[in-house]
PDB file of C-alpha atoms in Angstrom:
ATOM      1  CA  MET A  16      -0.007   0.024   0.020  1.00 55.00           C
ATOM      2  CA  ASP A  17       1.046   3.586  -0.378  1.00 53.00           C
ATOM      3  CA  LEU A  18       0.111   6.993   1.187  1.00 55.00           C
ATOM      4  CA  MET A  19       0.925  10.010  -1.106  1.00 59.00           C
ATOM      5  CA  GLY A  20       3.383   7.864  -3.119  1.00 65.00           C
ATOM      6  CA  PHE A  21       5.181   6.530  -0.089  1.00 62.00           C
ATOM      7  CA  PRO A  22       4.976   2.759   0.499  1.00 65.00           C
ATOM      8  CA  TYR A  23       4.104   1.547   3.962  1.00 67.00           C
ATOM      9  CA  ASP A  24       3.263  -1.622   5.759  1.00 78.00           C
ATOM     10  CA  LEU A  25       2.422  -0.406   9.195  1.00 84.00           C
ATOM     11  CA  MET A  26       2.135   2.811  11.295  1.00 90.00           C
ATOM     12  CA  ILE A  27       3.676   2.421  14.739  1.00 93.00           C
ATOM     13  CA  SER A  28       2.329   4.637  17.451  1.00 95.00           C
ATOM     14  CA  LEU A  29       4.282   4.773  20.672  1.00 94.00           C
ATOM     15  CA  ARG A  30       2.098   6.139  23.433  1.00 93.00           C
ATOM     16  CA  GLN A  31       2.890   7.766  26.729  1.00 92.00           C
ATOM     17  CA  LYS A  32       0.941   9.770  29.213  1.00 92.00           C
ATOM     18  CA  GLU A  33       1.381  13.544  28.491  1.00 93.00           C
ATOM     19  CA  GLU A  34       2.516  14.367  31.972  1.00 93.00           C
ATOM     20  CA  VAL A  35       5.138  11.547  31.899  1.00 93.00           C
ATOM     21  CA  LEU A  36       6.417  12.674  28.569  1.00 93.00           C
ATOM     22  CA  GLU A  37       6.658  16.261  29.717  1.00 95.00           C
ATOM     23  CA  GLU A  38       8.621  15.408  32.867  1.00 94.00           C
ATOM     24  CA  LEU A  39      10.986  13.323  30.819  1.00 93.00           C
ATOM     25  CA  VAL A  40      11.646  16.124  28.358  1.00 95.00           C
ATOM     26  CA  LEU A  41      12.050  18.853  31.057  1.00 96.00           C
ATOM     27  CA  LYS A  42      14.394  16.712  33.174  1.00 96.00           C
ATOM     28  CA  ARG A  43      16.595  15.557  30.221  1.00 96.00           C
ATOM     29  CA  ARG A  44      20.193  16.750  30.305  1.00 97.00           C
ATOM     30  CA  SER A  45      22.675  16.482  27.558  1.00 96.00           C
ATOM     31  CA  CYS A  46      26.536  16.733  27.549  1.00 97.00           C
ATOM     32  CA  SER A  47      27.604  19.963  25.835  1.00 97.00           C
ATOM     33  CA  GLN A  48      30.639  18.129  24.439  1.00 97.00           C
ATOM     34  CA  CYS A  49      29.802  14.523  23.486  1.00 97.00           C
ATOM     35  CA  GLY A  50      25.935  14.674  23.430  1.00 95.00           C
ATOM     36  CA  ALA A  51      25.458  11.942  26.035  1.00 97.00           C
ATOM     37  CA  SER A  52      21.942  11.956  27.590  1.00 95.00           C
ATOM     38  CA  PHE A  53      20.943  11.824  31.204  1.00 96.00           C
ATOM     39  CA  ASN A  54      17.524  11.457  32.698  1.00 94.00           C
ATOM     40  CA  LEU A  55      16.945  13.293  36.004  1.00 95.00           C
ATOM     41  CA  ALA A  56      13.258  12.441  36.182  1.00 93.00           C
ATOM     42  CA  GLN A  57      12.132  10.089  38.880  1.00 91.00           C
ATOM     43  CA  ILE A  58       8.811   8.717  37.567  1.00 90.00           C
ATOM     44  CA  GLU A  59       6.979   5.943  39.398  1.00 89.00           C
ATOM     45  CA  VAL A  60       3.250   6.512  39.035  1.00 86.00           C
ATOM     46  CA  GLU A  61       0.181   4.753  37.587  1.00 87.00           C
ATOM     47  CA  GLY A  62       2.287   1.829  36.128  1.00 89.00           C
ATOM     48  CA  TYR A  63       4.983   4.171  34.799  1.00 91.00           C
ATOM     49  CA  LYS A  64       8.536   3.427  36.030  1.00 90.00           C
ATOM     50  CA  PHE A  65      11.352   5.086  34.132  1.00 87.00           C
ATOM     51  CA  PRO A  66      14.882   4.394  35.070  1.00 85.00           C
ATOM     52  CA  THR A  67      16.868   7.480  36.003  1.00 91.00           C
ATOM     53  CA  LYS A  68      20.302   8.103  34.707  1.00 93.00           C
ATOM     54  CA  PHE A  69      22.001  10.553  37.065  1.00 96.00           C
ATOM     55  CA  PRO A  70      25.564  11.554  36.443  1.00 97.00           C
ATOM     56  CA  LYS A  71      28.119  10.338  38.994  1.00 97.00           C
ATOM     57  CA  LYS A  72      29.152  13.894  39.611  1.00 97.00           C
ATOM     58  CA  LYS A  73      26.340  16.568  39.496  1.00 96.00           C
ATOM     59  CA  GLY A  74      26.371  18.490  36.238  1.00 97.00           C
ATOM     60  CA  ILE A  75      29.317  16.580  34.737  1.00 98.00           C
ATOM     61  CA  CYS A  76      29.219  13.964  31.995  1.00 98.00           C
ATOM     62  CA  ASP A  77      30.268  10.539  33.033  1.00 97.00           C
ATOM     63  CA  ASP A  78      31.639   9.784  29.573  1.00 97.00           C
ATOM     64  CA  CYS A  79      33.907  12.859  28.720  1.00 97.00           C
ATOM     65  CA  GLY A  80      33.711  15.213  31.746  1.00 97.00           C
ATOM     66  CA  GLY A  81      31.762  17.827  29.761  1.00 98.00           C
ATOM     67  CA  LYS A  82      29.163  20.159  31.259  1.00 98.00           C
ATOM     68  CA  LEU A  83      25.604  18.869  31.338  1.00 98.00           C
ATOM     69  CA  VAL A  84      23.098  21.269  29.927  1.00 98.00           C
ATOM     70  CA  THR A  85      19.343  21.594  29.256  1.00 96.00           C
ATOM     71  CA  ARG A  86      18.752  21.659  25.426  1.00 92.00           C
ATOM     72  CA  ASN A  87      17.439  24.991  24.209  1.00 93.00           C
ATOM     73  CA  ASP A  88      14.223  23.264  22.984  1.00 93.00           C
ATOM     74  CA  ASP A  89      13.530  21.410  26.217  1.00 94.00           C
ATOM     75  CA  THR A  90      11.137  24.020  27.620  1.00 96.00           C
ATOM     76  CA  LYS A  91       7.429  23.712  28.606  1.00 96.00           C
ATOM     77  CA  ARG A  92       6.521  26.138  25.761  1.00 97.00           C
ATOM     78  CA  VAL A  93       8.325  24.121  23.047  1.00 96.00           C
ATOM     79  CA  PHE A  94       6.962  20.861  24.494  1.00 96.00           C
ATOM     80  CA  LYS A  95       3.348  22.183  24.318  1.00 97.00           C
ATOM     81  CA  LYS A  96       3.910  23.396  20.773  1.00 97.00           C
ATOM     82  CA  ARG A  97       5.245  20.019  19.731  1.00 95.00           C
ATOM     83  CA  LEU A  98       2.329  18.244  21.359  1.00 95.00           C
ATOM     84  CA  PHE A  99      -0.080  20.524  19.521  1.00 96.00           C
ATOM     85  CA  GLU A 100       1.659  19.831  16.190  1.00 96.00           C
ATOM     86  CA  PHE A 101       1.479  16.057  16.917  1.00 94.00           C
ATOM     87  CA  ARG A 102      -2.247  16.361  17.653  1.00 94.00           C
ATOM     88  CA  VAL A 103      -2.961  18.330  14.535  1.00 94.00           C
ATOM     89  CA  LYS A 104      -0.650  16.689  11.984  1.00 92.00           C
ATOM     90  CA  THR A 105       0.098  13.166  13.116  1.00 90.00           C
ATOM     91  CA  GLU A 106      -2.693  11.891  15.333  1.00 90.00           C
ATOM     92  CA  PRO A 107      -5.383  12.221  12.655  1.00 90.00           C
ATOM     93  CA  LEU A 108      -3.377   9.786  10.476  1.00 90.00           C
ATOM     94  CA  GLU A 109      -3.942   7.078  13.053  1.00 92.00           C
ATOM     95  CA  GLY A 110      -7.569   6.805  12.030  1.00 91.00           C
ATOM     96  CA  PHE A 111      -6.593   6.275   8.440  1.00 89.00           C
ATOM     97  CA  PHE A 112      -4.134   3.494   9.314  1.00 90.00           C
ATOM     98  CA  GLU A 113      -6.486   1.872  11.805  1.00 92.00           C
ATOM     99  CA  GLU A 114      -9.221   1.661   9.159  1.00 92.00           C
ATOM    100  CA  LYS A 115      -6.833  -0.351   7.027  1.00 88.00           C
ATOM    101  CA  ASN A 116      -5.745  -2.480   9.971  1.00 88.00           C
ATOM    102  CA  LYS A 117      -2.270  -1.018   9.597  1.00 89.00           C
ATOM    103  CA  LEU A 118      -1.853   0.605  12.985  1.00 92.00           C
ATOM    104  CA  PHE A 119       0.278  -0.802  15.767  1.00 94.00           C
ATOM    105  CA  THR A 120       0.034   1.014  19.110  1.00 95.00           C
ATOM    106  CA  TYR A 121       2.214   0.367  22.126  1.00 96.00           C
ATOM    107  CA  ASP A 122       2.084   2.011  25.523  1.00 94.00           C
ATOM    108  CA  ILE A 123       5.508   2.807  26.969  1.00 93.00           C
ATOM    109  CA  PHE A 124       5.700   2.436  30.770  1.00 93.00           C
ATOM    110  CA  LYS A 125       9.366   1.767  31.446  1.00 92.00           C
ATOM    111  CA  GLY A 126      11.404   3.459  28.672  1.00 87.00           C
ATOM    112  CA  ILE A 127      14.235   1.322  27.146  1.00 87.00           C
ATOM    113  CA  ASP A 128      13.116  -1.522  29.395  1.00 90.00           C
ATOM    114  CA  ASP A 129       9.946  -1.865  27.337  1.00 93.00           C
ATOM    115  CA  PHE A 130      11.917  -2.538  24.166  1.00 93.00           C
ATOM    116  CA  PRO A 131      12.041  -6.461  24.336  1.00 94.00           C
ATOM    117  CA  GLU A 132       8.222  -6.690  24.867  1.00 95.00           C
ATOM    118  CA  PHE A 133       7.610  -3.979  22.176  1.00 95.00           C
ATOM    119  CA  LEU A 134       9.679  -6.028  19.685  1.00 93.00           C
ATOM    120  CA  ASP A 135       7.848  -9.241  20.615  1.00 93.00           C
ATOM    121  CA  LYS A 136       4.467  -7.669  20.092  1.00 93.00           C
ATOM    122  CA  LEU A 137       5.542  -5.965  16.864  1.00 91.00           C
ATOM    123  CA  LYS A 138       6.733  -9.294  15.481  1.00 89.00           C
ATOM    124  CA  GLN A 139       3.360 -10.888  16.396  1.00 89.00           C
ATOM    125  CA  LYS A 140       1.484  -8.101  14.608  1.00 86.00           C
ATOM    126  CA  LEU A 141       3.643  -8.476  11.474  1.00 84.00           C
ATOM    127  CA  ALA A 142       3.293 -12.243  11.525  1.00 84.00           C
ATOM    128  CA  ASN A 143      -0.445 -11.840  11.752  1.00 81.00           C
ATOM    129  CA  GLU A 144      -0.321  -9.540   8.748  1.00 73.00           C
ATOM    130  CA  LEU A 145       1.471 -12.206   6.666  1.00 66.00           C
ATOM    131  CA  ASN A 146      -1.068 -14.898   7.551  1.00 65.00           C
TER     132      ASN A 146
END
């Protein structure tokens, strides 16, 4: 199948509660030298449990010793704008893909720790498509 000339097999929608996503974005820190990421958010609520990744020394990158900074676009205003853009431009496409049985949604509760289960469920969905 194709959409506007682009072939596709499946739309993948990764879901997360807005408040959790906002906290993760606002508490993200990046190394100003090597780009390593750190998660300062401690989220353990309503089934969500994201592992923190604190630096060993506050404000200093574990990998290269660079200064940890907040990205310029990790602000509440930018987050709300991106969420609005998603709701206006991307979310409506889910209905199109769902009608064609080409939508796979997955709720993220543990961050990277969800990845093995996500892959298993995605493989099951794709296997069902082939049968």
